[in-house]
mmCIF file of C-alpha atoms in Angstrom:
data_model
loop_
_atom_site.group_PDB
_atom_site.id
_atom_site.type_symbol
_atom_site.label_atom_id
_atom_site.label_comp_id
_atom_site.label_asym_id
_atom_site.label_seq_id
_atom_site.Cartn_x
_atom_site.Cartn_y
_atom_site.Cartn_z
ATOM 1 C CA UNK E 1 0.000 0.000 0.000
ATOM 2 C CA UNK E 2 1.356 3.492 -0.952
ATOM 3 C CA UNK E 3 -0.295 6.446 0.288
ATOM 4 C CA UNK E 4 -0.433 9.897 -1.413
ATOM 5 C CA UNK E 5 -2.970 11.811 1.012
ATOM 6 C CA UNK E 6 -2.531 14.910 1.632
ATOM 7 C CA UNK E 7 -1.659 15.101 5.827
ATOM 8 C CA UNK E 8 -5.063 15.549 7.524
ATOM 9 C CA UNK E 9 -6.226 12.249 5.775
ATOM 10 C CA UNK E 10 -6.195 9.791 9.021
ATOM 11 C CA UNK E 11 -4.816 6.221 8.328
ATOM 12 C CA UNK E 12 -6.541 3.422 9.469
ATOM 13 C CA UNK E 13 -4.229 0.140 9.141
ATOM 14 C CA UNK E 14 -1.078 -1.764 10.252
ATOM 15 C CA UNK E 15 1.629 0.371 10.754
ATOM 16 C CA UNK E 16 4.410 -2.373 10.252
ATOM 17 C CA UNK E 17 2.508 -2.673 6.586
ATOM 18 C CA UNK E 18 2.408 0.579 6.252
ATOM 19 C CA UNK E 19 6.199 1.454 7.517
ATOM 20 C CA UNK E 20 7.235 -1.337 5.542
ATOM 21 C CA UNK E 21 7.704 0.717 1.824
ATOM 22 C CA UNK E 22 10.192 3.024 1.994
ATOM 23 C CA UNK E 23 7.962 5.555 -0.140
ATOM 24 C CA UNK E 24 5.767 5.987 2.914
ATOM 25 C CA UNK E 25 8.637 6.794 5.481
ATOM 26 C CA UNK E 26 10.045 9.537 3.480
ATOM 27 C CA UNK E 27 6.180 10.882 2.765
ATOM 28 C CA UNK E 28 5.785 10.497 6.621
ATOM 29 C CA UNK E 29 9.423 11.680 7.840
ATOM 30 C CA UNK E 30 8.106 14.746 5.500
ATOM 31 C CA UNK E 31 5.382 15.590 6.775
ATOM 32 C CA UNK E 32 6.620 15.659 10.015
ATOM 33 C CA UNK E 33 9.549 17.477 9.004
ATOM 34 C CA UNK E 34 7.119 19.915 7.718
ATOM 35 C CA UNK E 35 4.995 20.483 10.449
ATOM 36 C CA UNK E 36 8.208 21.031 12.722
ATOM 37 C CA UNK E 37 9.765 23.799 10.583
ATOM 38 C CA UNK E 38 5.962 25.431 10.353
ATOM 39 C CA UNK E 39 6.336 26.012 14.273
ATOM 40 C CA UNK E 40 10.402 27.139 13.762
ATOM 41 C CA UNK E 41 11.767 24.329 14.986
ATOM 42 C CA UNK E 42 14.806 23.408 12.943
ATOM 43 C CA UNK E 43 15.053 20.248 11.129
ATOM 44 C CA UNK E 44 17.967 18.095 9.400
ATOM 45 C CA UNK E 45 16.970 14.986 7.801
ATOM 46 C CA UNK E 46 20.189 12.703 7.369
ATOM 47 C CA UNK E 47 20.669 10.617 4.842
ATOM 48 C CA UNK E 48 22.378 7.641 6.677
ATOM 49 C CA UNK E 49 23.028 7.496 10.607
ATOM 50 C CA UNK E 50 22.426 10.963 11.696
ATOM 51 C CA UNK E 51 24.166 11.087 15.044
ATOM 52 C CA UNK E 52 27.023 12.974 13.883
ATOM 53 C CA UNK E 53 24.741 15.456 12.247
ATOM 54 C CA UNK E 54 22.838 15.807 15.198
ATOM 55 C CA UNK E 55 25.497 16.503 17.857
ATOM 56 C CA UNK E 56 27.089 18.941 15.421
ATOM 57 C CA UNK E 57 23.864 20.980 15.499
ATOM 58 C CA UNK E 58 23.048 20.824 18.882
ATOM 59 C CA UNK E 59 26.893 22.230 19.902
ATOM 60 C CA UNK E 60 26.369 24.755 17.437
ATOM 61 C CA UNK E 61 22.889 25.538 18.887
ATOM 62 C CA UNK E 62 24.430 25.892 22.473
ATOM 63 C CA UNK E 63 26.706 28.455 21.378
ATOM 64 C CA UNK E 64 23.650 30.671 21.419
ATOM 65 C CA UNK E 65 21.379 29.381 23.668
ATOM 66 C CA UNK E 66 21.034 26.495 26.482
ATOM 67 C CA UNK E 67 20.332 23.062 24.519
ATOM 68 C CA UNK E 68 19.188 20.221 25.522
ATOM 69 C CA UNK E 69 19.999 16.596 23.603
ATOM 70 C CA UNK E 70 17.575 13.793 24.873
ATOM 71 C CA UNK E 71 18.123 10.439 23.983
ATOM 72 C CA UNK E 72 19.509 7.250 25.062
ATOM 73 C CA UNK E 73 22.233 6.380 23.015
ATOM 74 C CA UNK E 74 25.437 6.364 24.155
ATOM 75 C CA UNK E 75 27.135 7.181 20.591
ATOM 76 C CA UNK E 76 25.271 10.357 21.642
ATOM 77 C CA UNK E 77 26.902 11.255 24.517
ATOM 78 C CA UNK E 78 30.763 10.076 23.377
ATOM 79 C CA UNK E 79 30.585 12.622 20.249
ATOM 80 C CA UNK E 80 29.097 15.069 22.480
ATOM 81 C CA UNK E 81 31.727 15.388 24.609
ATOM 82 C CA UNK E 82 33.928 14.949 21.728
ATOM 83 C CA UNK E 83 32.516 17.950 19.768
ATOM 84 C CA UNK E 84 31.138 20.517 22.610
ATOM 85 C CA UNK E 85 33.608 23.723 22.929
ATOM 86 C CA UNK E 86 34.378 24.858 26.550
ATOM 87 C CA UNK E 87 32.449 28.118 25.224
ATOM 88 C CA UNK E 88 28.829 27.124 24.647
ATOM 89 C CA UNK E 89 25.777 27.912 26.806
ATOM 90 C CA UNK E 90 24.954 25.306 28.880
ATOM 91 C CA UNK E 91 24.951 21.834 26.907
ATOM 92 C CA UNK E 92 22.794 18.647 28.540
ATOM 93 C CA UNK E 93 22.237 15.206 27.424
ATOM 94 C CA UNK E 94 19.127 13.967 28.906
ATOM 95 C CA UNK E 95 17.993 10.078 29.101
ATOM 96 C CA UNK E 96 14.807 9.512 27.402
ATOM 97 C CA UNK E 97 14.181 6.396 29.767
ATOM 98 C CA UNK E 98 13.120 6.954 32.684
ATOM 99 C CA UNK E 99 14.454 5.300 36.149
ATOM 100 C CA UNK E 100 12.307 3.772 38.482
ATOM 101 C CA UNK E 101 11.229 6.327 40.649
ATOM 102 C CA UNK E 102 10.392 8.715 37.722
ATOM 103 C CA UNK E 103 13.181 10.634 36.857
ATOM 104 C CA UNK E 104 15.529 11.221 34.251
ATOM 105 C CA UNK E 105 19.719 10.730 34.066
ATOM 106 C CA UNK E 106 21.135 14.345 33.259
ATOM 107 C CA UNK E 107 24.613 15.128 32.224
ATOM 108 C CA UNK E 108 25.951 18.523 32.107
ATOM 109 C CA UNK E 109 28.460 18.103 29.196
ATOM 110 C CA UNK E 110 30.651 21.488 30.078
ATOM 111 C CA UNK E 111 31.007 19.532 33.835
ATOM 112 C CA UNK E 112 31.990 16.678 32.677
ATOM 113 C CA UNK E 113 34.284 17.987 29.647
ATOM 114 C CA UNK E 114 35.761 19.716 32.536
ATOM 115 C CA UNK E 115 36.155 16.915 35.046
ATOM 116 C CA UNK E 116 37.234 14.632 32.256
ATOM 117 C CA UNK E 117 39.002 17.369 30.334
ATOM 118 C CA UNK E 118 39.889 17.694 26.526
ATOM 119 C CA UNK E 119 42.310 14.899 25.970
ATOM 120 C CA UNK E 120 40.247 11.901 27.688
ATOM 121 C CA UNK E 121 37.232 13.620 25.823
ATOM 122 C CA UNK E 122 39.308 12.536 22.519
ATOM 123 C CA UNK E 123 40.363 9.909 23.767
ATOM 124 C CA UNK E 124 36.949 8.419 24.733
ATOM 125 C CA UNK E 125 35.633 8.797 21.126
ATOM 126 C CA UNK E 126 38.566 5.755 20.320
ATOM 127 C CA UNK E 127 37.575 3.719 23.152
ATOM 128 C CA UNK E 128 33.867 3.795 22.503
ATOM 129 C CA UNK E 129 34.184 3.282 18.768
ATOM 130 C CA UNK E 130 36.701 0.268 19.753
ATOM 131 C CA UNK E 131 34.721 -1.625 22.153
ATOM 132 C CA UNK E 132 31.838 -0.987 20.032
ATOM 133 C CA UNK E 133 29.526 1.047 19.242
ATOM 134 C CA UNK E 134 25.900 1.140 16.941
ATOM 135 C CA UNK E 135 27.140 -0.088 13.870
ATOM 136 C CA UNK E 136 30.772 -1.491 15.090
ATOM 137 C CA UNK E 137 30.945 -4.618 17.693
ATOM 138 C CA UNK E 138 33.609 -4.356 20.283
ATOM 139 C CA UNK E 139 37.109 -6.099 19.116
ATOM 140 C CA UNK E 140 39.196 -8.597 21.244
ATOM 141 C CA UNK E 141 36.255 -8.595 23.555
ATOM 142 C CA UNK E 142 36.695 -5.555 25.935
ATOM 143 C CA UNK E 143 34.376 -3.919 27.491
ATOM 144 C CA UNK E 144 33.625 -0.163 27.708
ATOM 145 C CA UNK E 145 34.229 -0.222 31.605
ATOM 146 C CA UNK E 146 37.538 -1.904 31.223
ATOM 147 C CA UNK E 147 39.207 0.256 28.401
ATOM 148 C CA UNK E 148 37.605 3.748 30.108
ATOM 149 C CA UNK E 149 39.280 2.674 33.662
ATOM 150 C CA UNK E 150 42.467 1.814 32.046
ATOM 151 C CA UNK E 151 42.303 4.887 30.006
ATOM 152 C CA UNK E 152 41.181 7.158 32.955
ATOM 153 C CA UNK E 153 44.373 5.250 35.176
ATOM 154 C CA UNK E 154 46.882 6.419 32.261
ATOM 155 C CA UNK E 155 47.875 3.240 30.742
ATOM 156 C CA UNK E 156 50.280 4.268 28.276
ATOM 157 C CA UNK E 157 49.440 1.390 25.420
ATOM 158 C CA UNK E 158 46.106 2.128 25.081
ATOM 159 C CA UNK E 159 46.800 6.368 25.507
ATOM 160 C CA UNK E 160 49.137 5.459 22.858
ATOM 161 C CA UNK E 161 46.706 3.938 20.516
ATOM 162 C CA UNK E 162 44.007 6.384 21.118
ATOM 163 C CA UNK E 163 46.108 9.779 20.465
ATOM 164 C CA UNK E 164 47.528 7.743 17.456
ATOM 165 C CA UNK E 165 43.808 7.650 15.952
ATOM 166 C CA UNK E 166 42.807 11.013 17.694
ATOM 167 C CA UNK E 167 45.742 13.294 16.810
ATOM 168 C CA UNK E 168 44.821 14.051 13.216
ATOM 169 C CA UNK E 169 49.065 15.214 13.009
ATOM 170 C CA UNK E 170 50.349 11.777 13.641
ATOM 171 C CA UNK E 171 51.742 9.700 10.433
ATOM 172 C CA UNK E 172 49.925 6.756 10.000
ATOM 173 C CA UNK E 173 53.081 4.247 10.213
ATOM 174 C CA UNK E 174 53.215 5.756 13.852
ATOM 175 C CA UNK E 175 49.481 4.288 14.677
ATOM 176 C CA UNK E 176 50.652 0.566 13.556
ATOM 177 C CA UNK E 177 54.134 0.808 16.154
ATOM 178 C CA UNK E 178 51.868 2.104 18.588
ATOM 179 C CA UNK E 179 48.849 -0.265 18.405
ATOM 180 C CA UNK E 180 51.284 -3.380 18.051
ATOM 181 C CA UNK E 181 52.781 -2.958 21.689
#
């Protein structure tokens, strides 16, 4: 089924039918989009996976005005704290699941870019994409808790490894002596 109704029309049907044609996502995801930028909300649509293009805009956004990023994934949060400038407004990330007793997890990205400061921040965009991530499983089986404590403790291998993929100056021959330790 393809529908070409104009956007008051109400649909009546199964939405996994309906979702399944990729005509009617793009007629939906515009329509939507269009209804957002009617009341000035800005809207990017991104061709693939949009979380780059979204933290991008929201650190620009922050530079003028408090901002607010809610979501759950934690690709979110890593490039946040990758891309966020020390002089934005104040920049959140706020779960979209809620705990048990109601509330929400908050993180102040300017605190913690400050507690964790600028070179675990790049750092931490390695480690996450290493022990996976979305689209990327983790490799020889570490977990996120491990690498971040050994990172956080100053283990020289893996700081090593990360500036070597972080530092956009450093020759590529350098990041296989590094990585091979």
């Amino acid at each position: 089924m393809v529908v070409a109704e104009p956007a008051e029309t109400e649909f009546s049907g199964k939405k996994d039918e309906f979702l399944s044609r990729d005509v009617n996502k793009q007629r939906l995801i515009q329509m939507i989009s269009d209804e957002l930028r009617e009341r000035d909300c800005i809207v990017i649509n991104a061709l693939g996976d949009a979380d780059v293009d979204i933290v991008k805009n929201v650190v620009e956004a922050s530079g003028l005005h408090t901002t607010t990023l809610i979501g759950e994934d934690t690709d979110l949060l890593v490039l946040l704290l990758y891309y966020a400038q020390g002089d934005t407004m104040a920049l959140y990330f706020k779960s979209d699941r809620t705990k048990p007793d109601g509330s929400f997890k908050v993180y102040d990205i300017n605190r913690l870019k400050d507690i964790l400061e600028h070179y675990l921040c790049s750092q931490l965009l390695f480690i996450h994409a290493m022990t996976g991530c979305d689209t990327t499983p983790r490799i020889f089986g570490v977990c996120k808790n491990c690498a971040f404590q050994k990172l956080v403790k100053g283990n020289p291998v893996l700081q090593s490894c990360a500036n070597a993929f972080t530092i956009p100056t450093r020759p590529h021959r350098l990041s296989r002596t590094l990585c091979a330790k």
